[in-house]
PDB file of C-alpha atoms in Angstrom:
ATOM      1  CA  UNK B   1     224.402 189.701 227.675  1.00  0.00           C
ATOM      2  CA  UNK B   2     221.435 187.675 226.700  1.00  0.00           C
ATOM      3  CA  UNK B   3     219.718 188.479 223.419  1.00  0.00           C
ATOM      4  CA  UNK B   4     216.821 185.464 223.181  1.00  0.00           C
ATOM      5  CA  UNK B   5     214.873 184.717 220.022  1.00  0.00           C
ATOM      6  CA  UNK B   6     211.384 184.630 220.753  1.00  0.00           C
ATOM      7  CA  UNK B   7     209.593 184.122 217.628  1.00  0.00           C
ATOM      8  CA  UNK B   8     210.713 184.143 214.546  1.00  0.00           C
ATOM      9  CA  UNK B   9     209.074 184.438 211.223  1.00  0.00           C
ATOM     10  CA  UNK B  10     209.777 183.857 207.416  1.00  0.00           C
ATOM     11  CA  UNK B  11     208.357 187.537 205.533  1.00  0.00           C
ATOM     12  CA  UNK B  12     209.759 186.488 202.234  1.00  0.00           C
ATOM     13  CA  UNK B  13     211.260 183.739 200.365  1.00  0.00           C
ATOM     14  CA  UNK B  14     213.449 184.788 197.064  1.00  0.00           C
ATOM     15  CA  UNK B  15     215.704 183.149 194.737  1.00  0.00           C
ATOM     16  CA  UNK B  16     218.924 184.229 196.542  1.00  0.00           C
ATOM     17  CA  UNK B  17     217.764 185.197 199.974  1.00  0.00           C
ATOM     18  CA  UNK B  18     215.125 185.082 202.296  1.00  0.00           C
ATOM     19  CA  UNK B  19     214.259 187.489 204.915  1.00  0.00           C
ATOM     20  CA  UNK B  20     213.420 186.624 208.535  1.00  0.00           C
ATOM     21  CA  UNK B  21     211.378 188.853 211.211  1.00  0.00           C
ATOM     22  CA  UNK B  22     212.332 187.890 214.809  1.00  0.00           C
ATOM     23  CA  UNK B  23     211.115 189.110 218.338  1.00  0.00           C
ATOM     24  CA  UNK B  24     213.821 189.130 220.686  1.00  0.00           C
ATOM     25  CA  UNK B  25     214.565 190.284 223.838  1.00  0.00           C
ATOM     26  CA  UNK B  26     217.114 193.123 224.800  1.00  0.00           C
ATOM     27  CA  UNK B  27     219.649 192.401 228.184  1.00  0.00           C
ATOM     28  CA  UNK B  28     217.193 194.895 230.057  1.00  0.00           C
ATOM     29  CA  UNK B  29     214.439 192.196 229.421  1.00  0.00           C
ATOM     30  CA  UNK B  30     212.569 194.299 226.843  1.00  0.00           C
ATOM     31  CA  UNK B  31     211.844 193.052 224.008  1.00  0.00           C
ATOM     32  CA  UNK B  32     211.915 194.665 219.959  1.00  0.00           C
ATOM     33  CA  UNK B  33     211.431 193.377 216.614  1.00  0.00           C
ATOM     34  CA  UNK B  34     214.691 192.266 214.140  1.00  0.00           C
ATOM     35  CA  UNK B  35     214.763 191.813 210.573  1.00  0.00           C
ATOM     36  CA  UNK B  36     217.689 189.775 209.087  1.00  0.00           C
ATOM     37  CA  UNK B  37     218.141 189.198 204.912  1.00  0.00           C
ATOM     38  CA  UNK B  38     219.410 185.356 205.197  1.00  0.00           C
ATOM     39  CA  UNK B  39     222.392 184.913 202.740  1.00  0.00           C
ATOM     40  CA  UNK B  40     223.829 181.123 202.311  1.00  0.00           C
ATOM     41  CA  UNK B  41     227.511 182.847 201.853  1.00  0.00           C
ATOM     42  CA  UNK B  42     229.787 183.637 198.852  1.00  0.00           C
ATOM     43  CA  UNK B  43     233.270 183.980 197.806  1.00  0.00           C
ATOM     44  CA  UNK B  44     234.661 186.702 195.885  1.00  0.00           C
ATOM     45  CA  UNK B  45     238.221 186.190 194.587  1.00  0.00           C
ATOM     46  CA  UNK B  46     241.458 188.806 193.749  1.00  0.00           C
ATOM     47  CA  UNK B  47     242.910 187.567 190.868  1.00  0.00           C
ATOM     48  CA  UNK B  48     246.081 188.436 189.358  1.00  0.00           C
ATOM     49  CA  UNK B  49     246.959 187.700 185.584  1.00  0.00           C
ATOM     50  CA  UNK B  50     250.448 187.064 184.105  1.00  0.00           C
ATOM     51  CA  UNK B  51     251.028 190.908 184.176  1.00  0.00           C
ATOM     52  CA  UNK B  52     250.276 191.331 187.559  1.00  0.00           C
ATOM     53  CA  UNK B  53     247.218 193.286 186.795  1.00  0.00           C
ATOM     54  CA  UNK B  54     243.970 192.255 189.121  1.00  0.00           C
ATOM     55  CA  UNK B  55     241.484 191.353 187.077  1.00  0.00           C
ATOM     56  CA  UNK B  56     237.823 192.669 187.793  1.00  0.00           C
ATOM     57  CA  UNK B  57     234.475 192.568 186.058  1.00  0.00           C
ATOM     58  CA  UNK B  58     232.396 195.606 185.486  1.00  0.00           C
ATOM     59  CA  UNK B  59     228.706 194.352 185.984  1.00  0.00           C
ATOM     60  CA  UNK B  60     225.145 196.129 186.138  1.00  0.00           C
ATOM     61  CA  UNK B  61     223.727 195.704 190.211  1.00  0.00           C
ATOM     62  CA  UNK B  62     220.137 196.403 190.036  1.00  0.00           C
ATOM     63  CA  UNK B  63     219.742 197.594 193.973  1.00  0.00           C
ATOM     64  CA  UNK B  64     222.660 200.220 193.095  1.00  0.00           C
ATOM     65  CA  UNK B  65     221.154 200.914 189.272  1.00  0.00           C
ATOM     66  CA  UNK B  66     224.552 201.426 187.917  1.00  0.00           C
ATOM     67  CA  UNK B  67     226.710 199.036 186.614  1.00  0.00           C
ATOM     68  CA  UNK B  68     229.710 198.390 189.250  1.00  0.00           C
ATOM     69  CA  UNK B  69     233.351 197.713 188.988  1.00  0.00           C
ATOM     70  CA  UNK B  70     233.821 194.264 191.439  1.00  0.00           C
ATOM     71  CA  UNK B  71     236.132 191.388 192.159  1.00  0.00           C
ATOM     72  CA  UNK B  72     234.887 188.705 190.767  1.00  0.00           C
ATOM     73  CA  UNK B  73     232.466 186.645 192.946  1.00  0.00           C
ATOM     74  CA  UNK B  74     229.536 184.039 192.978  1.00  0.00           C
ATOM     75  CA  UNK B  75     227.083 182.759 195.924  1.00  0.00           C
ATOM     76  CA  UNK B  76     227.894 179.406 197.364  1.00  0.00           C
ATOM     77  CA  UNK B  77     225.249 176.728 197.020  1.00  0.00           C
ATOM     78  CA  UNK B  78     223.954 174.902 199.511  1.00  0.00           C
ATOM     79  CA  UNK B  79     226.457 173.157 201.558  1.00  0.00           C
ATOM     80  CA  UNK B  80     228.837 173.941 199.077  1.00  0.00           C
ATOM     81  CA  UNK B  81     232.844 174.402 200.274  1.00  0.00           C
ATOM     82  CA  UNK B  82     233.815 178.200 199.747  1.00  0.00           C
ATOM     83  CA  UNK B  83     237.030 177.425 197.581  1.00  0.00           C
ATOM     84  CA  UNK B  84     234.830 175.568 195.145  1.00  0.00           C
ATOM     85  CA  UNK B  85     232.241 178.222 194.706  1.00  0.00           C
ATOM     86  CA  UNK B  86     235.707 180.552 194.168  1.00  0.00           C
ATOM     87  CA  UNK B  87     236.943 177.965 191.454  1.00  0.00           C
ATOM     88  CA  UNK B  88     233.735 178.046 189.978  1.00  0.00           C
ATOM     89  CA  UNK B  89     233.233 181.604 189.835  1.00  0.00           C
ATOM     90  CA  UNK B  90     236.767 182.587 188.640  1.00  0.00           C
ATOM     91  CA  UNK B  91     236.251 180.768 185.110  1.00  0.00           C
ATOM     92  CA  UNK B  92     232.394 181.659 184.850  1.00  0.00           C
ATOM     93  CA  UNK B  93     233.644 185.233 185.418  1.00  0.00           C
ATOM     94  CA  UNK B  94     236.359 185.783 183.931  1.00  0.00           C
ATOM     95  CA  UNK B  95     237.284 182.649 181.547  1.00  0.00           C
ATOM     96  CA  UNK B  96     240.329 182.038 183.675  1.00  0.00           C
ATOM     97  CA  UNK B  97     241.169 179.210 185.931  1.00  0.00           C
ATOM     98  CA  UNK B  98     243.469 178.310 189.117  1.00  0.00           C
ATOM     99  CA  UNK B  99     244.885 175.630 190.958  1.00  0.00           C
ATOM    100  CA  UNK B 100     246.707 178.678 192.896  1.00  0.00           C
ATOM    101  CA  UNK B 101     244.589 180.003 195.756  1.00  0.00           C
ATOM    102  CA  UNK B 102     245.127 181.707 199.095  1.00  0.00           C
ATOM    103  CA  UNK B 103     242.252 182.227 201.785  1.00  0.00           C
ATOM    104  CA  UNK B 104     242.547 185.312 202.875  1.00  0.00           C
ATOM    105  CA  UNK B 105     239.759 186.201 205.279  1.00  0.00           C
ATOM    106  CA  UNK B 106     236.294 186.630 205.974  1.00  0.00           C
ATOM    107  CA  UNK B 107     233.960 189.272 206.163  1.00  0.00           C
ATOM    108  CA  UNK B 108     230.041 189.815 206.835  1.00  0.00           C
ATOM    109  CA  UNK B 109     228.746 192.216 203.443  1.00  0.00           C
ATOM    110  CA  UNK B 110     226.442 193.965 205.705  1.00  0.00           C
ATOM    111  CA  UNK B 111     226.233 192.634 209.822  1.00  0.00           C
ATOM    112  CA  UNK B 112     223.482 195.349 210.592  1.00  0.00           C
ATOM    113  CA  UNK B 113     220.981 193.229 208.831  1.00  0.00           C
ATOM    114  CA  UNK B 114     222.438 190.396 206.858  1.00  0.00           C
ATOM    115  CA  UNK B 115     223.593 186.989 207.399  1.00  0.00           C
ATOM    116  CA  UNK B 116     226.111 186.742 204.294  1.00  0.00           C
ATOM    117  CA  UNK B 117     229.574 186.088 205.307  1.00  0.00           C
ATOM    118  CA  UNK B 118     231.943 186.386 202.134  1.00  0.00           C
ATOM    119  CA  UNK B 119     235.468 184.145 201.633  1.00  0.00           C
ATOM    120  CA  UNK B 120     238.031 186.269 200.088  1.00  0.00           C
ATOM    121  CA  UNK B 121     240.668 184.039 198.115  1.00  0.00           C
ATOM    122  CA  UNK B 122     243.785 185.115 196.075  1.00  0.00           C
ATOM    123  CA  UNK B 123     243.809 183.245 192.760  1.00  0.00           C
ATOM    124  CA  UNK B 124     247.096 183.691 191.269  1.00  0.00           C
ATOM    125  CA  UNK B 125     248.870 181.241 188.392  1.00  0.00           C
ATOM    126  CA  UNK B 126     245.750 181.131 185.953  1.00  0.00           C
ATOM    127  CA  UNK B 127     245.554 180.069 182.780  1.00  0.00           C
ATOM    128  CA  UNK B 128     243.007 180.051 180.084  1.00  0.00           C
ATOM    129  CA  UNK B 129     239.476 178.406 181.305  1.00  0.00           C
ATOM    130  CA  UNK B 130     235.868 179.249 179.441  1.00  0.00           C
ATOM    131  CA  UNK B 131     233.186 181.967 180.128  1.00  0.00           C
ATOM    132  CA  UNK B 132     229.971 180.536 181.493  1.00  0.00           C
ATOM    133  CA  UNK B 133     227.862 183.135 182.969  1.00  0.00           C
ATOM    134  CA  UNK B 134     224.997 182.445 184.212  1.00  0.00           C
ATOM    135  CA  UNK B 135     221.763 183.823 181.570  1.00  0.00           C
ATOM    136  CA  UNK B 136     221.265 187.098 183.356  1.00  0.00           C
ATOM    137  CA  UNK B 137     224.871 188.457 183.460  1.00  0.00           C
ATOM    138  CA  UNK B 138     226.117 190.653 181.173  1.00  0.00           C
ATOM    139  CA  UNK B 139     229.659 191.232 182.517  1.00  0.00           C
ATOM    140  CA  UNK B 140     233.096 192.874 180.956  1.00  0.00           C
ATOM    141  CA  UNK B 141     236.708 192.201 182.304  1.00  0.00           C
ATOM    142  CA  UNK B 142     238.961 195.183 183.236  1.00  0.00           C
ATOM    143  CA  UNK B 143     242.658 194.988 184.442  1.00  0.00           C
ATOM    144  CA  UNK B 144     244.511 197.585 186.913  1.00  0.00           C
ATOM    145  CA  UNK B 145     247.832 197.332 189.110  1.00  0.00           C
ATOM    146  CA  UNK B 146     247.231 197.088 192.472  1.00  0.00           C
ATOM    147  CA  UNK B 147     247.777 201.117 192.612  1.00  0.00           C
ATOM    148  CA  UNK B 148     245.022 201.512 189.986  1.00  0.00           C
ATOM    149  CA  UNK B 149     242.950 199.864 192.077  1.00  0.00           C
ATOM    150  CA  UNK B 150     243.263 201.476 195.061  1.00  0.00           C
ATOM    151  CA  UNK B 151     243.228 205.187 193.277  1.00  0.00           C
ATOM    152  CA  UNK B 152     239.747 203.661 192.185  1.00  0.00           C
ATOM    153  CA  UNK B 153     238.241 203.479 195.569  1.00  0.00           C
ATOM    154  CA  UNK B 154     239.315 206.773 196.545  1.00  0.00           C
ATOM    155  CA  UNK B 155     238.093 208.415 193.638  1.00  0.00           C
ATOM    156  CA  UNK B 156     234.968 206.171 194.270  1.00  0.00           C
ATOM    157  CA  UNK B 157     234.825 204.190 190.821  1.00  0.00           C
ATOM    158  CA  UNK B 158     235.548 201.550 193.228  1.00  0.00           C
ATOM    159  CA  UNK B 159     232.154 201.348 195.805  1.00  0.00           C
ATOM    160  CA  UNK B 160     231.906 197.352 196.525  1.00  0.00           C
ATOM    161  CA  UNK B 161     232.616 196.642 199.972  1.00  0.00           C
ATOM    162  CA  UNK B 162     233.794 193.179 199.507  1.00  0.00           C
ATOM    163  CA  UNK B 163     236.172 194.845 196.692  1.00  0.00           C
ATOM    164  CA  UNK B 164     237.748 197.254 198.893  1.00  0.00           C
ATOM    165  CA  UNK B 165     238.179 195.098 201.937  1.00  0.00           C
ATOM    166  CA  UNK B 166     239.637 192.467 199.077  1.00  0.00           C
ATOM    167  CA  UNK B 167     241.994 195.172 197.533  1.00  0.00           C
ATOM    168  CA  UNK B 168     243.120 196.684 200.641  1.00  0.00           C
ATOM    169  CA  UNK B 169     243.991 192.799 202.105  1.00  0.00           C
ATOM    170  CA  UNK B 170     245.467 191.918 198.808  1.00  0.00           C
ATOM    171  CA  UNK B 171     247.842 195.176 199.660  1.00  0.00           C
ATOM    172  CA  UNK B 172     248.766 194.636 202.949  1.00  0.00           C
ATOM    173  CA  UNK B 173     249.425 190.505 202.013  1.00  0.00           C
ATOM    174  CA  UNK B 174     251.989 191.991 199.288  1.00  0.00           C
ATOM    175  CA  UNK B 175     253.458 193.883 202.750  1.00  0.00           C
ATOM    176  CA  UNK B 176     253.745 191.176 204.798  1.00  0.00           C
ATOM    177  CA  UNK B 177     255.164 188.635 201.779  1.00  0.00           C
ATOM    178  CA  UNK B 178     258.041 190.769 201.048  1.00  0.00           C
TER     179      UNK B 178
END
């Protein structure tokens, strides 16, 4: 099946995204209108303290207007190697740091209209780094088992969809490890 670009067309330009309006064509040979948010990619990271707690960061997101609970997680800049942005965001975050990480997969945040693909890592073996968040973040670090965590997404304290898919790979890693 053959879906062509025809024309496409920059609608907005932002500080973390832009978003792009293309005319393509269908396999029937119609033709209907697309609009993508472009994302340059981030990676999000699951990581585990001393304790064996996973620690997360509770963090106001605007588009949901309620303050979330989240793995921790940063956008990649341009060009930029997903394990690096993961270094980087794991001490901004959280004040922690790692030499101790495990790619664990992949994922598209939202395919039905946005280009982000996120890297999920496992940072484990931290030790003591700095906060540096960046001017706008107001963030607080909370610590759960692994069964915590999971009771948090089904009672829905837990809504992030990199988080669960992070949690619920973290689990099934712990599976296949033992």
């Amino acid at each position: 099946m053959s879906y062509d670009v025809l024309k496409s067309e920059n609608v907005y330009n932002g500080r973390v995204f832009h978003i792009e309006k293309d005319e393509i064509t269908l396999p029937d040979g119609r033709t209907c209108a697309r609009e993508t948010v472009v994302h340059g990619g981030a990676a999000a990271m699951i990581p585990i303290d001393e304790n064996g707690k996973i620690i997360f960061v509770r963090q106001y997101r605007h588009s949901a207007r309620t303050e979330t609970l989240e793995l921790p997680a940063g956008t990649l800049e341009k060009g930029e190697d997903p394990l690096v942005c993961a270094t980087r965001e794991l001490e901004e975050e959280t004040s922690y740091k790692s030499n101790d990480f495990t790619f664990l997969f992949k994922m598209y945040s939202a395919i039905g209209f946005c280009s982000e693909i996120l890297y999920i890592y496992l940072a484990e073996n931290l030790f003591p780094g700095k906060f540096n968040m960046d001017d706008d973040e107001f963030i607080t670090i909370e610590r759960y088992t692994l069964e915590e965590s999971i009771a948090k997404i089904w009672n829905g304290e837990i809504c992030d969809s990199k988080t669960i898919a992070g949690i619920l790979a973290y689990k099934e890693y712990l599976t296949n490890k033992n």
